Short mmCIF file of C-alpha atoms and ligand atoms in Angstrom, two decimals:
data_model
loop_
_atom_site.label_atom_id
_atom_site.label_comp_id
_atom_site.label_asym_id
_atom_site.label_seq_id
_atom_site.Cartn_x
_atom_site.Cartn_y
_atom_site.Cartn_z
CA UNK A 1 -235.97 -70.09 -57.23
CA UNK A 2 -239.20 -67.93 -55.81
CA UNK A 3 -239.84 -64.91 -57.87
CA UNK A 4 -241.43 -62.26 -56.02
CA UNK A 5 -243.66 -61.19 -58.43
CA UNK A 6 -245.49 -64.13 -59.18
CA UNK A 7 -246.88 -64.56 -55.94
CA UNK A 8 -250.82 -65.55 -56.71
CA UNK A 9 -251.70 -63.26 -53.20
CA UNK A 10 -250.60 -60.19 -54.85
CA UNK A 11 -253.58 -57.55 -55.34
CA UNK A 12 -253.24 -54.49 -57.13
CA UNK A 13 -254.76 -50.99 -56.48
CA UNK A 14 -255.54 -50.91 -60.02
CA UNK A 15 -258.98 -52.05 -61.27
CA UNK A 16 -258.02 -54.99 -62.83
CA UNK A 17 -261.05 -57.56 -64.49
CA UNK A 18 -260.63 -61.07 -63.58
CA UNK A 19 -260.40 -62.12 -67.33
CA UNK A 20 -257.96 -59.36 -68.19
CA UNK A 21 -254.30 -60.91 -69.63
CA UNK A 22 -252.58 -58.24 -67.46
CA UNK A 23 -252.59 -59.19 -64.13
CA UNK A 24 -250.20 -58.01 -61.55
CA UNK A 25 -248.74 -61.26 -61.85
CA UNK A 26 -247.71 -60.47 -65.54
CA UNK A 27 -246.09 -57.47 -65.98
CA UNK A 28 -244.82 -57.88 -69.82
CA UNK A 29 -242.61 -55.42 -71.52
CA UNK A 30 -243.60 -53.39 -74.65
CA UNK A 31 -242.90 -49.91 -76.40
CA UNK A 32 -245.51 -47.60 -76.93
CA UNK A 33 -246.40 -44.01 -78.92
CA UNK A 34 -248.75 -41.41 -78.73
CA UNK A 35 -248.94 -37.69 -79.10
CA UNK A 36 -247.01 -36.81 -76.56
CA UNK A 37 -244.34 -39.90 -76.52
CA UNK A 38 -242.15 -40.75 -79.94
CA UNK A 39 -241.11 -44.31 -77.85
CA UNK A 40 -240.68 -45.44 -74.44
CA UNK A 41 -240.77 -48.58 -72.73
CA UNK A 42 -243.76 -49.54 -70.68
CA UNK A 43 -245.63 -52.86 -68.76
CA UNK A 44 -248.92 -53.45 -69.09
CA UNK A 45 -251.52 -53.60 -65.90
CA UNK A 46 -254.76 -53.94 -66.38
CA UNK A 47 -256.50 -51.87 -69.09
CA UNK A 48 -253.70 -49.66 -68.92
CA UNK A 49 -249.73 -49.01 -69.74
CA UNK A 50 -247.56 -47.86 -67.22
CA UNK A 51 -244.65 -45.25 -68.50
CA UNK A 52 -241.38 -46.84 -67.40
CA UNK A 53 -239.09 -44.27 -68.62
CA UNK A 54 -241.76 -41.37 -66.67
CA UNK A 55 -241.46 -43.77 -63.66
CA UNK A 56 -237.47 -43.86 -63.42
CA UNK A 57 -237.25 -40.06 -64.51
CA UNK A 58 -239.38 -39.76 -61.36
CA UNK A 59 -236.48 -41.20 -59.47
CA UNK A 60 -239.02 -44.36 -58.53
CA UNK A 61 -236.62 -46.98 -59.64
CA UNK A 62 -233.30 -45.51 -57.62
CA UNK A 63 -231.14 -47.96 -56.12
CA UNK A 64 -231.31 -50.16 -59.51
CA UNK A 65 -228.76 -48.53 -61.07
CA UNK A 66 -230.14 -48.34 -64.57
CA UNK A 67 -228.99 -46.12 -67.05
CA UNK A 68 -230.86 -42.84 -67.57
CA UNK A 69 -232.53 -42.91 -70.70
CA UNK A 70 -232.55 -46.84 -70.77
CA UNK A 71 -236.30 -46.68 -71.21
CA UNK A 72 -236.30 -44.11 -74.10
CA UNK A 73 -234.90 -46.13 -76.41
CA UNK A 74 -236.75 -47.03 -79.34
CA UNK A 75 -236.19 -50.88 -78.80
CA UNK A 76 -235.77 -53.14 -75.57
CA UNK A 77 -232.67 -54.67 -76.39
CA UNK A 78 -230.60 -52.53 -74.38
CA UNK A 79 -232.62 -52.79 -71.43
CA UNK A 80 -232.88 -56.69 -71.70
CA UNK A 81 -229.28 -57.06 -72.34
CA UNK A 82 -228.93 -55.56 -68.82
CA UNK A 83 -229.33 -59.16 -67.62
CA UNK A 84 -231.93 -61.04 -66.10
CA UNK A 85 -230.83 -60.10 -62.30
CA UNK A 86 -231.29 -56.36 -63.53
CA UNK A 87 -234.45 -56.96 -65.60
CA UNK A 88 -236.24 -59.10 -62.49
CA UNK A 89 -235.26 -56.54 -60.06
CA UNK A 90 -237.23 -53.96 -61.88
CA UNK A 91 -239.85 -56.06 -62.49
CA UNK A 92 -240.23 -56.76 -58.60
CA UNK A 93 -240.18 -53.07 -58.13
CA UNK A 94 -242.86 -52.45 -60.70
CA UNK A 95 -244.69 -54.94 -58.49
CA UNK A 96 -244.29 -53.35 -55.65
CA UNK A 97 -245.18 -49.79 -56.86
CA UNK A 98 -248.54 -51.63 -58.26
CA UNK A 99 -249.19 -53.38 -55.44
CA UNK A 100 -252.18 -52.31 -52.87
CA UNK A 101 -249.91 -52.30 -49.84
CA UNK A 102 -247.91 -49.42 -51.58
CA UNK A 103 -248.79 -45.87 -52.35
CA UNK A 104 -246.12 -44.14 -53.68
CA UNK A 105 -247.42 -44.26 -57.19
CA UNK A 106 -251.27 -43.87 -56.21
CA UNK A 107 -250.43 -40.56 -54.37
CA UNK A 108 -248.30 -39.25 -57.00
CA UNK A 109 -249.20 -36.10 -59.07
CA UNK A 110 -247.61 -37.28 -61.91
CA UNK A 111 -250.12 -40.42 -62.39
CA UNK A 112 -251.82 -38.74 -65.46
CA UNK A 113 -248.26 -38.99 -67.35
CA UNK A 114 -247.40 -42.87 -65.88
CA UNK A 115 -250.26 -44.62 -66.50
CA UNK A 116 -252.41 -44.63 -69.92
CA UNK A 117 -255.12 -46.44 -71.28
CA UNK A 118 -254.04 -49.14 -73.83
CA UNK A 119 -256.68 -47.92 -76.00
CA UNK A 120 -254.98 -44.58 -76.20
CA UNK A 121 -251.60 -45.67 -77.56
CA UNK A 122 -249.80 -47.33 -80.18
CA UNK A 123 -247.77 -50.36 -79.52
CA UNK A 124 -244.53 -50.54 -81.35
CA UNK A 125 -241.94 -53.05 -82.45
CA UNK A 126 -240.85 -53.86 -78.97
CA UNK A 127 -237.23 -55.69 -79.97
CA UNK A 128 -234.88 -54.74 -82.68
CA UNK A 129 -234.59 -58.50 -84.20
CA UNK A 130 -231.44 -59.45 -85.83
CA UNK A 131 -231.93 -63.14 -86.59
CA UNK A 132 -235.37 -65.23 -87.00
CA UNK A 133 -235.48 -68.80 -87.01
CA UNK A 134 -238.68 -70.67 -87.16
CA UNK A 135 -239.19 -74.51 -85.82
CA UNK A 136 -240.97 -77.30 -86.66
CA UNK A 137 -241.74 -78.67 -83.27
CA UNK A 138 -245.40 -79.74 -82.88
CA UNK A 139 -245.55 -83.45 -83.66
CA UNK A 140 -249.63 -83.35 -84.65
CA UNK A 141 -248.71 -80.47 -87.35
CA UNK A 142 -245.70 -82.07 -88.53
CA UNK A 143 -247.85 -85.37 -88.84
CA UNK A 144 -250.85 -84.16 -90.61
CA UNK A 145 -248.61 -82.09 -92.80
CA UNK A 146 -246.73 -85.38 -93.55
CA UNK A 147 -250.00 -87.14 -93.89
CA UNK A 148 -250.95 -84.73 -96.61
CA UNK A 149 -248.18 -84.46 -98.90
CA UNK A 150 -246.03 -87.67 -98.23
CA UNK A 151 -246.95 -90.98 -96.76
CA UNK A 152 -249.91 -91.39 -94.19
CA UNK A 153 -248.08 -94.61 -93.08
CA UNK A 154 -244.81 -92.65 -92.58
CA UNK A 155 -245.76 -88.92 -91.68
CA UNK A 156 -242.80 -87.88 -90.02
CA UNK A 157 -239.26 -87.62 -91.98
CA UNK A 158 -236.67 -90.35 -90.26
CA UNK A 159 -235.14 -87.00 -88.45
CA UNK A 160 -238.00 -85.44 -86.81
CA UNK A 161 -237.67 -87.38 -83.40
CA UNK A 162 -233.95 -86.89 -83.43
CA UNK A 163 -233.84 -83.32 -83.42
CA UNK A 164 -235.74 -80.14 -83.63
CA UNK A 165 -235.90 -79.07 -87.47
CA UNK A 166 -235.79 -75.62 -88.48
CA UNK A 167 -234.97 -72.79 -90.71
CA UNK A 168 -233.68 -69.33 -90.77
CA UNK A 169 -236.45 -67.32 -91.60
CA UNK A 170 -236.41 -63.44 -92.36
CA UNK A 171 -236.49 -60.74 -89.59
CA UNK A 172 -237.07 -57.43 -91.96
CA UNK A 173 -241.04 -58.38 -92.48
CA UNK A 174 -241.70 -59.42 -89.01
CA UNK A 175 -244.06 -56.81 -88.21
CA UNK A 176 -245.97 -55.99 -84.47
CA UNK A 177 -249.87 -56.68 -84.11
CA UNK A 178 -252.33 -54.22 -85.64
CA UNK A 179 -250.70 -54.07 -89.09
CA UNK A 180 -252.29 -55.02 -92.66
CA UNK A 181 -250.15 -56.11 -95.64
CA UNK A 182 -251.05 -56.88 -99.27
CA UNK A 183 -251.51 -60.70 -100.28
CA UNK A 184 -248.33 -61.66 -101.83
CA UNK A 185 -247.39 -62.67 -105.48
CA UNK A 186 -245.28 -65.52 -106.55
CA UNK A 187 -244.91 -68.67 -108.74
CA UNK A 188 -246.99 -71.41 -108.43
CA UNK A 189 -247.40 -74.49 -110.37
CA UNK A 190 -250.93 -76.12 -111.20
CA UNK A 191 -250.95 -79.69 -111.38
CA UNK A 192 -250.02 -81.02 -115.01
CA UNK A 193 -249.52 -77.30 -116.58
CA UNK A 194 -246.33 -75.05 -116.49
CA UNK A 195 -245.82 -72.72 -113.81
CA UNK A 196 -247.82 -69.55 -113.49
CA UNK A 197 -247.22 -65.85 -111.69
CA UNK A 198 -249.50 -64.42 -110.11
CA UNK A 199 -251.29 -63.41 -106.66
CA UNK A 200 -251.13 -66.46 -104.17
CA UNK A 201 -254.35 -68.22 -103.92
CA UNK A 202 -254.05 -70.20 -100.46
CA UNK A 203 -252.90 -67.50 -97.83
CA UNK A 204 -252.73 -69.46 -94.71
CA UNK A 205 -251.71 -68.59 -91.16
CA UNK A 206 -249.48 -70.59 -88.66
CA UNK A 207 -250.56 -70.18 -85.16
CA UNK A 208 -246.93 -70.14 -83.25
CA UNK A 209 -245.42 -68.35 -80.53
CA UNK A 210 -241.79 -67.09 -80.20
CA UNK A 211 -239.16 -66.66 -77.54
CA UNK A 212 -236.82 -63.39 -77.27
CA UNK A 213 -233.13 -64.43 -76.70
CA UNK A 214 -231.80 -62.10 -73.45
CA UNK A 215 -228.24 -62.89 -73.24
CA UNK A 216 -225.85 -62.94 -76.19
CA UNK A 217 -223.11 -65.75 -76.85
CA UNK A 218 -219.98 -65.86 -78.79
CA UNK A 219 -219.50 -67.77 -81.92
CA UNK A 220 -218.27 -71.25 -80.66
CA UNK A 221 -220.30 -71.51 -77.41
CA UNK A 222 -223.17 -73.77 -76.93
CA UNK A 223 -225.80 -73.15 -74.59
CA UNK A 224 -226.88 -76.40 -72.69
CA UNK A 225 -230.58 -77.34 -72.06
CA UNK A 226 -229.87 -76.72 -68.55
CA UNK A 227 -228.69 -72.93 -69.05
CA UNK A 228 -231.32 -72.40 -71.89
CA UNK A 229 -233.35 -70.23 -69.71
CA UNK A 230 -230.83 -67.94 -68.69
CA UNK A 231 -230.55 -66.82 -72.32
CA UNK A 232 -234.42 -66.74 -72.60
CA UNK A 233 -235.65 -63.39 -72.03
CA UNK A 234 -239.71 -63.84 -72.83
CA UNK A 235 -242.29 -65.13 -75.44
CA UNK A 236 -244.94 -63.30 -77.85
CA UNK A 237 -247.60 -65.05 -79.99
CA UNK A 238 -246.28 -65.16 -83.68
CA UNK A 239 -248.23 -65.70 -86.89
CA UNK A 240 -245.76 -67.16 -89.69
CA UNK A 241 -248.07 -65.98 -92.26
CA UNK A 242 -247.92 -68.77 -95.16
CA UNK A 243 -248.61 -68.86 -99.24
CA UNK A 244 -249.40 -72.48 -99.44
CA UNK A 245 -249.30 -72.62 -103.12
CA UNK A 246 -245.97 -70.81 -103.58
CA UNK A 247 -244.57 -72.69 -100.52
CA UNK A 248 -245.52 -76.26 -102.33
CA UNK A 249 -243.63 -75.34 -105.48
CA UNK A 250 -241.02 -73.50 -104.12
CA UNK A 251 -239.29 -75.84 -101.22
CA UNK A 252 -237.83 -78.31 -102.75
CA UNK A 253 -234.95 -78.82 -101.53
CA UNK A 254 -233.80 -76.20 -99.74
CA UNK A 255 -237.16 -75.37 -97.40
CA UNK A 256 -239.34 -72.41 -97.13
CA UNK A 257 -238.30 -69.08 -98.90
CA UNK A 258 -240.78 -66.36 -100.61
CA UNK A 259 -243.93 -68.48 -99.14
CA UNK A 260 -242.71 -66.89 -95.70
CA UNK A 261 -240.70 -64.28 -96.15
CA UNK A 262 -243.56 -61.54 -96.99
CA UNK A 263 -244.61 -60.86 -93.57
CA UNK A 264 -245.16 -62.02 -89.90
CA UNK A 265 -246.70 -61.20 -87.52
CA UNK A 266 -245.87 -60.74 -83.62
CA UNK A 267 -247.94 -59.32 -80.33
CA UNK A 268 -246.76 -56.06 -78.96
CA UNK A 269 -245.81 -57.73 -75.44
CA UNK A 270 -243.01 -60.02 -74.25
CA UNK A 271 -244.02 -61.91 -71.42
CA UNK A 272 -241.22 -62.49 -69.36
CA UNK A 273 -240.15 -66.43 -69.10
CA UNK A 274 -240.35 -65.77 -65.03
CA UNK A 275 -244.07 -64.61 -65.46
CA UNK A 276 -244.39 -68.25 -67.34
CA UNK A 277 -242.27 -70.28 -64.63
CA UNK A 278 -246.09 -70.93 -62.75
CA UNK A 279 -247.46 -72.55 -65.78
CA UNK A 280 -244.60 -75.41 -66.24
CA UNK A 281 -246.05 -78.72 -67.28
CA UNK A 282 -244.40 -81.95 -68.03
CA UNK A 283 -243.21 -82.05 -71.80
CA UNK A 284 -244.21 -84.80 -74.44
CA UNK A 285 -242.63 -88.30 -73.83
CA UNK A 286 -239.75 -88.21 -76.42
CA UNK A 287 -239.01 -91.91 -77.82
CA UNK A 288 -236.84 -92.88 -78.98
CA UNK A 289 -234.53 -91.49 -76.77
CA UNK A 290 -232.82 -88.05 -77.67
CA UNK A 291 -229.14 -87.49 -77.58
CA UNK A 292 -227.70 -86.79 -74.54
CA UNK A 293 -226.95 -83.00 -75.52
CA UNK A 294 -230.77 -82.58 -76.06
CA UNK A 295 -231.58 -84.49 -72.60
CA UNK A 296 -233.14 -82.34 -70.00
CA UNK A 297 -234.66 -82.61 -66.73
CA UNK A 298 -237.94 -81.10 -64.98
CA UNK A 299 -241.28 -79.35 -66.75
CA UNK A 300 -240.07 -77.68 -69.62
CA UNK A 301 -243.28 -77.49 -71.18
CA UNK A 302 -245.62 -74.68 -70.58
CA UNK A 303 -249.49 -74.71 -70.46
CA UNK A 304 -250.66 -71.65 -72.53
CA UNK A 305 -253.98 -71.70 -74.08
CA UNK A 306 -254.35 -70.31 -77.66
CA UNK A 307 -256.95 -69.26 -80.04
CA UNK A 308 -257.34 -67.81 -83.44
CA UNK A 309 -260.16 -66.05 -84.86
CA UNK A 310 -260.82 -64.89 -88.30
CA UNK A 311 -262.77 -61.76 -88.64
CA UNK A 312 -264.32 -60.80 -91.99
CA UNK A 313 -264.45 -57.05 -92.88
CA UNK A 314 -267.36 -55.59 -91.00
CA UNK A 315 -268.22 -58.70 -89.50
CA UNK A 316 -268.05 -60.73 -86.49
CA UNK A 317 -265.09 -63.12 -86.13
CA UNK A 318 -265.22 -66.94 -85.64
CA UNK A 319 -262.81 -68.96 -83.51
CA UNK A 320 -261.17 -71.38 -85.93
CA UNK A 321 -259.01 -73.18 -83.53
CA UNK A 322 -258.09 -73.65 -80.03
CA UNK A 323 -254.83 -75.28 -79.36
CA UNK A 324 -252.10 -75.11 -76.42
CA UNK A 325 -248.33 -74.87 -76.54
CA UNK A 326 -248.11 -77.55 -74.07
CA UNK A 327 -248.72 -80.03 -76.98
CA UNK A 328 -245.36 -79.30 -78.38
CA UNK A 329 -242.77 -82.13 -78.63
CA UNK A 330 -239.60 -80.21 -78.39
CA UNK A 331 -239.02 -77.78 -75.95
CA UNK A 332 -237.66 -74.03 -76.37
CA UNK A 333 -234.82 -75.13 -74.67
CA UNK A 334 -234.08 -77.87 -76.87
CA UNK A 335 -234.53 -75.80 -79.49
CA UNK A 336 -232.19 -73.32 -78.28
CA UNK A 337 -229.39 -75.71 -77.42
CA UNK A 338 -229.65 -77.71 -80.75
CA UNK A 339 -229.46 -73.99 -82.61
CA UNK A 340 -226.15 -73.38 -80.81
CA UNK A 341 -224.74 -76.83 -80.81
CA UNK A 342 -222.17 -76.26 -83.89
CA UNK A 343 -221.30 -73.22 -82.12
CA UNK A 344 -223.91 -70.62 -83.63
CA UNK A 345 -223.72 -67.50 -81.85
CA UNK A 346 -227.17 -65.96 -80.70
CA UNK A 347 -227.67 -62.23 -80.12
CA UNK A 348 -230.01 -60.29 -77.90
CA UNK A 349 -233.47 -59.67 -79.50
CA UNK A 350 -233.11 -62.74 -81.87
CA UNK A 351 -236.30 -64.34 -82.44
CA UNK A 352 -236.97 -68.30 -82.28
CA UNK A 353 -240.83 -69.43 -83.14
CA UNK A 354 -241.98 -72.39 -82.14
CA UNK A 355 -243.68 -73.53 -85.48
CA UNK A 356 -247.05 -74.38 -86.29
CA UNK A 357 -248.76 -75.48 -82.97
CA UNK A 358 -251.53 -78.12 -83.46
CA UNK A 359 -253.23 -80.27 -80.91
CA UNK A 360 -254.11 -83.80 -81.25
CA UNK A 361 -257.86 -82.92 -82.03
CA UNK A 362 -259.39 -81.31 -85.03
CA UNK A 363 -260.39 -78.58 -83.80
CA UNK A 364 -256.76 -77.86 -82.42
CA UNK A 365 -255.03 -77.54 -85.39
CA UNK A 366 -252.94 -74.24 -85.87
CA UNK A 367 -253.33 -73.53 -89.62
CA UNK A 368 -255.83 -73.48 -92.51
CA UNK A 369 -254.23 -76.26 -94.46
CA UNK A 370 -255.06 -78.74 -91.33
CA UNK A 371 -258.33 -77.34 -90.14
CA UNK A 372 -259.95 -77.50 -93.26
CA UNK A 373 -257.74 -80.47 -94.98
CA UNK A 374 -256.15 -78.63 -98.14
CA UNK A 375 -259.48 -76.87 -98.31
CA UNK A 376 -261.58 -80.20 -98.58
CA UNK A 377 -263.45 -79.17 -95.52
CA UNK A 378 -264.00 -75.33 -95.26
CA UNK A 379 -265.11 -73.89 -92.09
CA UNK A 380 -268.52 -72.35 -91.67
CA UNK A 381 -268.42 -68.16 -90.47
CA UNK A 382 -270.54 -67.04 -88.20
CA UNK A 383 -272.01 -64.46 -91.33
CA UNK A 384 -272.60 -67.57 -93.06
CA UNK A 385 -269.67 -67.31 -95.46
CA UNK A 386 -267.16 -70.24 -95.79
CA UNK A 387 -263.22 -70.24 -95.67
CA UNK A 388 -260.81 -72.72 -97.26
CA UNK A 389 -257.86 -70.10 -96.63
CA UNK A 390 -257.89 -66.81 -96.17
CA UNK A 391 -259.91 -64.24 -98.11
CA UNK A 392 -258.83 -60.18 -98.83
CA UNK A 393 -259.75 -58.26 -96.01
CA UNK A 394 -259.52 -60.91 -93.62
CA UNK A 395 -258.55 -60.01 -90.06
CA UNK A 396 -256.58 -63.11 -88.34
CA UNK A 397 -256.45 -62.89 -84.65
CA UNK A 398 -254.39 -64.77 -82.64
CA UNK A 399 -254.66 -64.69 -78.41
CA UNK A 400 -253.08 -66.58 -75.68
CA UNK A 401 -253.13 -66.87 -72.00
CA UNK A 402 -252.19 -69.13 -68.83
CA UNK A 403 -254.29 -69.43 -65.94
CA UNK A 404 -253.85 -71.37 -62.69
CA UNK A 405 -255.07 -70.97 -59.02
CA UNK A 406 -257.22 -67.62 -60.29
CA UNK A 407 -254.01 -66.09 -61.42
CA UNK A 408 -253.96 -65.41 -65.34
CA UNK A 409 -251.03 -64.35 -67.67
CA UNK A 410 -252.00 -63.46 -71.23
CA UNK A 411 -250.19 -62.32 -74.18
CA UNK A 412 -252.72 -59.71 -75.68
CA UNK A 413 -253.31 -59.80 -79.16
CA UNK A 414 -251.54 -60.91 -82.41
CA UNK A 415 -253.52 -59.79 -85.38
CA UNK A 416 -253.36 -58.54 -88.87
CA UNK A 417 -255.21 -57.85 -91.84
CA UNK A 418 -254.52 -59.05 -95.20
CA UNK A 419 -255.53 -56.81 -98.23
CA UNK A 420 -256.13 -57.81 -101.67
CA UNK A 421 -252.75 -57.90 -103.70
CA UNK A 422 -251.46 -55.05 -105.45
MN1 MN B 501 -243.78 -71.96 -88.90
#
């Protein structure tokens, strides 16, 4: 299927720097506010946002049969629920309006209300997330963790290559990029001593992406790997903050709980799966062969460059990890199929995170746990300080982008600041 808005030959009349995440081929969706606007849906283009409610209000979307106030909702859920046929037409129309061959908006007297600088607006949570699931689908991450905590010879548990392991997370504490939160407190157990309560000492990030469900199912339905893309609206960057010392003590036998649910951070722009299609690459070779319901055809991994930076208070940021989404063992499509194979229903706005994305090389690991090997090899920062895990007042910044044929499609930033425990 050819997607018009992805055409690499398209150029915008808006000035877009070559290294901008928000080319005319991207057009990701978000929700913003400023002094005039409580919450309007918008699209990112270069260094600006385009207010979709304003454009709709001025009748530039006529013919698309969109409900009148669809872009004035607090969240994108109702818009996404209109279905890909509608959201695709909208993205195509936006692409047309922004293209240098079109003058409709260029000459609009309302240009100042339609286009605003990203630096002048505040991005809000783009979706109301009903349910959140986190997977564990990077083979390098699972192998590293298995080597550290279990058996270096048998790092992967017997189920790992047969099903995409995951757990149900907590949606209430997912925040949009730019927030801060306090170091969590909890129970930890020092070696050979009774458990203690206090601020966690080993606060870590997890470099992840997440996909947003775009179409609901009924209980009893299963989404096949072949149809899975119809149910995925788009993707964001995701930081699954983790308290390693709390996790080590609490996770047996049911898995992650308070070590994870105190905060998670997502980037504000939902990059559509459509915009990511040109960057598809072959998936990991899965040996042993997966069960028939998990088989798939075609290129289902995506070449997304990922980066993590740590910025100490009043100091320069240091890059600590450079990974790529293409290293995933299990694809998003397989994750969604497995999630629904038992008849579990999904809703528009549900979020499913990839799991920590580590690559095969040491500088590609997606958590401090792996990068410093549990603190054994601290990372040198540009300001001369060292990090084993995340310090109070550090800001962790994640970035991601795809690039091919001079087209760049990026995610912007996923960033949050850790404050000291209260
Ligand atoms: Mn995780």
